[in-house]
PDB file of C-alpha atoms in Angstrom:
ATOM      1  CA  MET A   1     134.061  16.673  73.253  1.00  0.00           C
ATOM      2  CA  SER A   2     132.538  17.823  69.963  1.00  0.00           C
ATOM      3  CA  TRP A   3     129.036  17.298  71.387  1.00  0.00           C
ATOM      4  CA  TYR A   4     129.897  19.835  74.083  1.00  0.00           C
ATOM      5  CA  LYS A   5     130.939  22.454  71.507  1.00  0.00           C
ATOM      6  CA  ALA A   6     127.780  21.816  69.472  1.00  0.00           C
ATOM      7  CA  LEU A   7     125.619  22.177  72.589  1.00  0.00           C
ATOM      8  CA  LEU A   8     127.410  25.327  73.657  1.00  0.00           C
ATOM      9  CA  GLY A   9     127.064  26.795  70.163  1.00  0.00           C
ATOM     10  CA  LYS A  10     123.362  26.082  70.155  1.00  0.00           C
ATOM     11  CA  TYR A  11     122.546  27.205  73.698  1.00  0.00           C
ATOM     12  CA  GLY A  12     125.427  29.565  74.478  1.00  0.00           C
ATOM     13  CA  ASN A  13     123.288  32.716  74.293  1.00  0.00           C
ATOM     14  CA  TRP A  14     120.706  31.204  76.584  1.00  0.00           C
ATOM     15  CA  VAL A  15     123.361  30.373  79.173  1.00  0.00           C
ATOM     16  CA  ASP A  16     124.816  33.894  78.882  1.00  0.00           C
ATOM     17  CA  GLU A  17     121.406  35.413  79.525  1.00  0.00           C
ATOM     18  CA  LEU A  18     121.070  33.398  82.737  1.00  0.00           C
ATOM     19  CA  ALA A  19     124.405  34.684  84.018  1.00  0.00           C
ATOM     20  CA  LEU A  20     124.237  37.715  86.237  1.00  0.00           C
ATOM     21  CA  PRO A  21     124.574  40.766  83.998  1.00  0.00           C
ATOM     22  CA  ALA A  22     127.156  43.411  84.752  1.00  0.00           C
ATOM     23  CA  LYS A  23     125.749  46.654  86.067  1.00  0.00           C
ATOM     24  CA  PRO A  24     125.219  49.255  83.355  1.00  0.00           C
ATOM     25  CA  LEU A  25     127.689  52.111  83.435  1.00  0.00           C
ATOM     26  CA  GLN A  26     126.461  55.008  85.558  1.00  0.00           C
ATOM     27  CA  ARG A  27     126.963  58.553  84.296  1.00  0.00           C
ATOM     28  CA  SER A  28     125.865  62.002  85.344  1.00  0.00           C
ATOM     29  CA  GLU A  29     122.711  63.304  83.699  1.00  0.00           C
ATOM     30  CA  HIS A  30     124.774  65.664  81.519  1.00  0.00           C
ATOM     31  CA  GLU A  31     127.183  62.899  80.420  1.00  0.00           C
ATOM     32  CA  GLN A  32     124.302  60.521  79.625  1.00  0.00           C
ATOM     33  CA  ALA A  33     122.593  63.197  77.522  1.00  0.00           C
ATOM     34  CA  SER A  34     125.822  63.599  75.544  1.00  0.00           C
ATOM     35  CA  VAL A  35     126.054  59.811  75.065  1.00  0.00           C
ATOM     36  CA  ASN A  36     122.431  59.689  73.903  1.00  0.00           C
ATOM     37  CA  ARG A  37     123.089  62.408  71.298  1.00  0.00           C
ATOM     38  CA  LEU A  38     126.059  60.485  69.914  1.00  0.00           C
ATOM     39  CA  ALA A  39     124.168  57.155  70.024  1.00  0.00           C
ATOM     40  CA  ALA A  40     121.331  58.652  67.964  1.00  0.00           C
ATOM     41  CA  SER A  41     123.613  58.436  64.916  1.00  0.00           C
ATOM     42  CA  LEU A  42     124.120  54.670  65.358  1.00  0.00           C
ATOM     43  CA  THR A  43     122.009  51.765  64.080  1.00  0.00           C
ATOM     44  CA  LEU A  44     122.681  48.110  64.858  1.00  0.00           C
ATOM     45  CA  TYR A  45     121.574  45.546  62.292  1.00  0.00           C
ATOM     46  CA  ASP A  46     121.272  42.165  63.974  1.00  0.00           C
ATOM     47  CA  LEU A  47     119.553  38.816  64.431  1.00  0.00           C
ATOM     48  CA  LYS A  48     118.146  37.755  67.774  1.00  0.00           C
ATOM     49  CA  ASN A  49     119.801  34.317  67.944  1.00  0.00           C
ATOM     50  CA  CYS A  50     123.208  35.279  66.573  1.00  0.00           C
ATOM     51  CA  PRO A  51     125.887  34.872  69.291  1.00  0.00           C
ATOM     52  CA  TYR A  52     127.989  37.705  67.845  1.00  0.00           C
ATOM     53  CA  CYS A  53     124.983  40.050  67.858  1.00  0.00           C
ATOM     54  CA  HIS A  54     124.239  39.019  71.423  1.00  0.00           C
ATOM     55  CA  ARG A  55     127.789  39.927  72.386  1.00  0.00           C
ATOM     56  CA  VAL A  56     127.396  43.421  70.903  1.00  0.00           C
ATOM     57  CA  ARG A  57     123.951  43.971  72.496  1.00  0.00           C
ATOM     58  CA  LYS A  58     125.316  42.866  75.880  1.00  0.00           C
ATOM     59  CA  HIS A  59     128.221  45.297  75.546  1.00  0.00           C
ATOM     60  CA  LEU A  60     125.848  48.131  74.630  1.00  0.00           C
ATOM     61  CA  LYS A  61     123.826  47.355  77.739  1.00  0.00           C
ATOM     62  CA  GLN A  62     126.964  47.391  79.913  1.00  0.00           C
ATOM     63  CA  LEU A  63     128.007  50.746  78.446  1.00  0.00           C
ATOM     64  CA  ASN A  64     124.464  52.076  78.969  1.00  0.00           C
ATOM     65  CA  VAL A  65     124.163  53.075  75.311  1.00  0.00           C
ATOM     66  CA  ASP A  66     120.797  52.887  73.581  1.00  0.00           C
ATOM     67  CA  VAL A  67     121.008  52.523  69.800  1.00  0.00           C
ATOM     68  CA  GLN A  68     118.348  51.814  67.236  1.00  0.00           C
ATOM     69  CA  GLU A  69     118.239  48.087  66.443  1.00  0.00           C
ATOM     70  CA  LYS A  70     117.034  46.623  63.171  1.00  0.00           C
ATOM     71  CA  ASN A  71     116.378  42.887  63.379  1.00  0.00           C
ATOM     72  CA  LEU A  72     116.726  41.310  59.938  1.00  0.00           C
ATOM     73  CA  LYS A  73     114.255  38.529  60.818  1.00  0.00           C
ATOM     74  CA  ARG A  74     111.487  41.005  61.577  1.00  0.00           C
ATOM     75  CA  CYS A  75     111.707  43.015  58.380  1.00  0.00           C
ATOM     76  CA  HIS A  76     113.272  42.029  55.070  1.00  0.00           C
ATOM     77  CA  ILE A  77     113.639  45.687  54.113  1.00  0.00           C
ATOM     78  CA  TYR A  78     116.406  45.934  56.751  1.00  0.00           C
ATOM     79  CA  GLN A  79     118.378  43.258  54.918  1.00  0.00           C
ATOM     80  CA  LYS A  80     118.042  45.233  51.675  1.00  0.00           C
ATOM     81  CA  GLU A  81     119.188  48.414  53.487  1.00  0.00           C
ATOM     82  CA  LEU A  82     122.196  46.575  54.848  1.00  0.00           C
ATOM     83  CA  LEU A  83     123.107  45.063  51.500  1.00  0.00           C
ATOM     84  CA  SER A  84     122.723  48.293  49.525  1.00  0.00           C
ATOM     85  CA  GLY A  85     124.414  50.492  52.142  1.00  0.00           C
ATOM     86  CA  GLY A  86     127.210  48.327  53.486  1.00  0.00           C
ATOM     87  CA  GLY A  87     127.583  45.876  50.653  1.00  0.00           C
ATOM     88  CA  ARG A  88     127.081  42.704  52.717  1.00  0.00           C
ATOM     89  CA  ALA A  89     124.043  41.151  54.406  1.00  0.00           C
ATOM     90  CA  GLN A  90     126.128  40.143  57.419  1.00  0.00           C
ATOM     91  CA  VAL A  91     125.301  40.743  61.081  1.00  0.00           C
ATOM     92  CA  PRO A  92     126.116  42.289  63.419  1.00  0.00           C
ATOM     93  CA  CYS A  93     126.641  45.520  61.579  1.00  0.00           C
ATOM     94  CA  LEU A  94     126.842  48.967  63.124  1.00  0.00           C
ATOM     95  CA  LYS A  95     125.839  51.826  60.850  1.00  0.00           C
ATOM     96  CA  ILE A  96     127.628  55.003  61.907  1.00  0.00           C
ATOM     97  CA  GLU A  97     126.265  58.214  60.410  1.00  0.00           C
ATOM     98  CA  LYS A  98     128.554  61.238  60.434  1.00  0.00           C
ATOM     99  CA  LYS A  99     128.599  64.565  58.651  1.00  0.00           C
ATOM    100  CA  SER A 100     131.407  63.238  56.471  1.00  0.00           C
ATOM    101  CA  GLY A 101     129.385  60.162  55.439  1.00  0.00           C
ATOM    102  CA  THR A 102     128.199  56.759  56.584  1.00  0.00           C
ATOM    103  CA  LYS A 103     130.482  54.023  57.859  1.00  0.00           C
ATOM    104  CA  TRP A 104     129.449  50.353  58.153  1.00  0.00           C
ATOM    105  CA  LEU A 105     131.251  48.263  60.796  1.00  0.00           C
ATOM    106  CA  TYR A 106     130.750  44.496  60.484  1.00  0.00           C
ATOM    107  CA  GLU A 107     132.829  42.436  62.930  1.00  0.00           C
ATOM    108  CA  SER A 108     131.603  42.177  66.539  1.00  0.00           C
ATOM    109  CA  SER A 109     135.104  42.749  67.932  1.00  0.00           C
ATOM    110  CA  ASP A 110     135.505  45.879  65.749  1.00  0.00           C
ATOM    111  CA  ILE A 111     132.085  47.133  66.838  1.00  0.00           C
ATOM    112  CA  ILE A 112     132.922  46.590  70.512  1.00  0.00           C
ATOM    113  CA  ARG A 113     136.277  48.354  70.078  1.00  0.00           C
ATOM    114  CA  TYR A 114     134.511  51.321  68.434  1.00  0.00           C
ATOM    115  CA  LEU A 115     131.909  51.464  71.212  1.00  0.00           C
ATOM    116  CA  ASP A 116     134.625  51.411  73.870  1.00  0.00           C
ATOM    117  CA  GLU A 117     136.503  54.244  72.145  1.00  0.00           C
ATOM    118  CA  LYS A 118     133.364  56.375  72.005  1.00  0.00           C
ATOM    119  CA  PHE A 119     131.508  55.498  75.214  1.00  0.00           C
ATOM    120  CA  ALA A 120     133.769  53.831  77.809  1.00  0.00           C
ATOM    121  CA  PRO A 121     135.256  56.113  80.471  1.00  0.00           C
ATOM    122  CA  LYS A 122     138.882  57.016  79.761  1.00  0.00           C
ATOM    123  CA  HIS A 123     140.184  55.424  82.992  1.00  0.00           C
ATOM    124  CA  GLN A 124     138.489  52.136  82.047  1.00  0.00           C
ATOM    125  CA  ARG A 125     140.105  52.168  78.586  1.00  0.00           C
ATOM    126  CA  LEU A 126     143.539  52.732  80.120  1.00  0.00           C
ATOM    127  CA  LYS A 127     143.137  49.672  82.382  1.00  0.00           C
ATOM    128  CA  GLU A 128     142.103  47.460  79.464  1.00  0.00           C
ATOM    129  CA  SER A 129     145.027  48.495  77.286  1.00  0.00           C
ATOM    130  CA  ALA A 130     147.602  47.912  80.051  1.00  0.00           C
TER     131      ALA A 130
END
């Protein structure tokens, strides 16, 4: 069975991409503009083939949230930014800029939880917590 886990680890993202994607969340024009303003303060540092990064990108797509993405493979300066700002060159990492300062969120599950708190409709959050 270990061959199955190795195969899934190697091609898991590819299989996920073939699966039918969930429809992006639909909002009114006013609500989407508000989401876009809040999302402008977010930056996702990631790698294309990382399964945890894929999970976060997929969740962003489902929430219909467009954030700036910085792929560490494309530009080594992004890795230096991540290391100097957050302290670790680990992906995925969500950089959250606020008036009070910058916060760096590293774990995919923590990033998804943060995104749900900020962007998921309240009735959807209530169902998930029940």
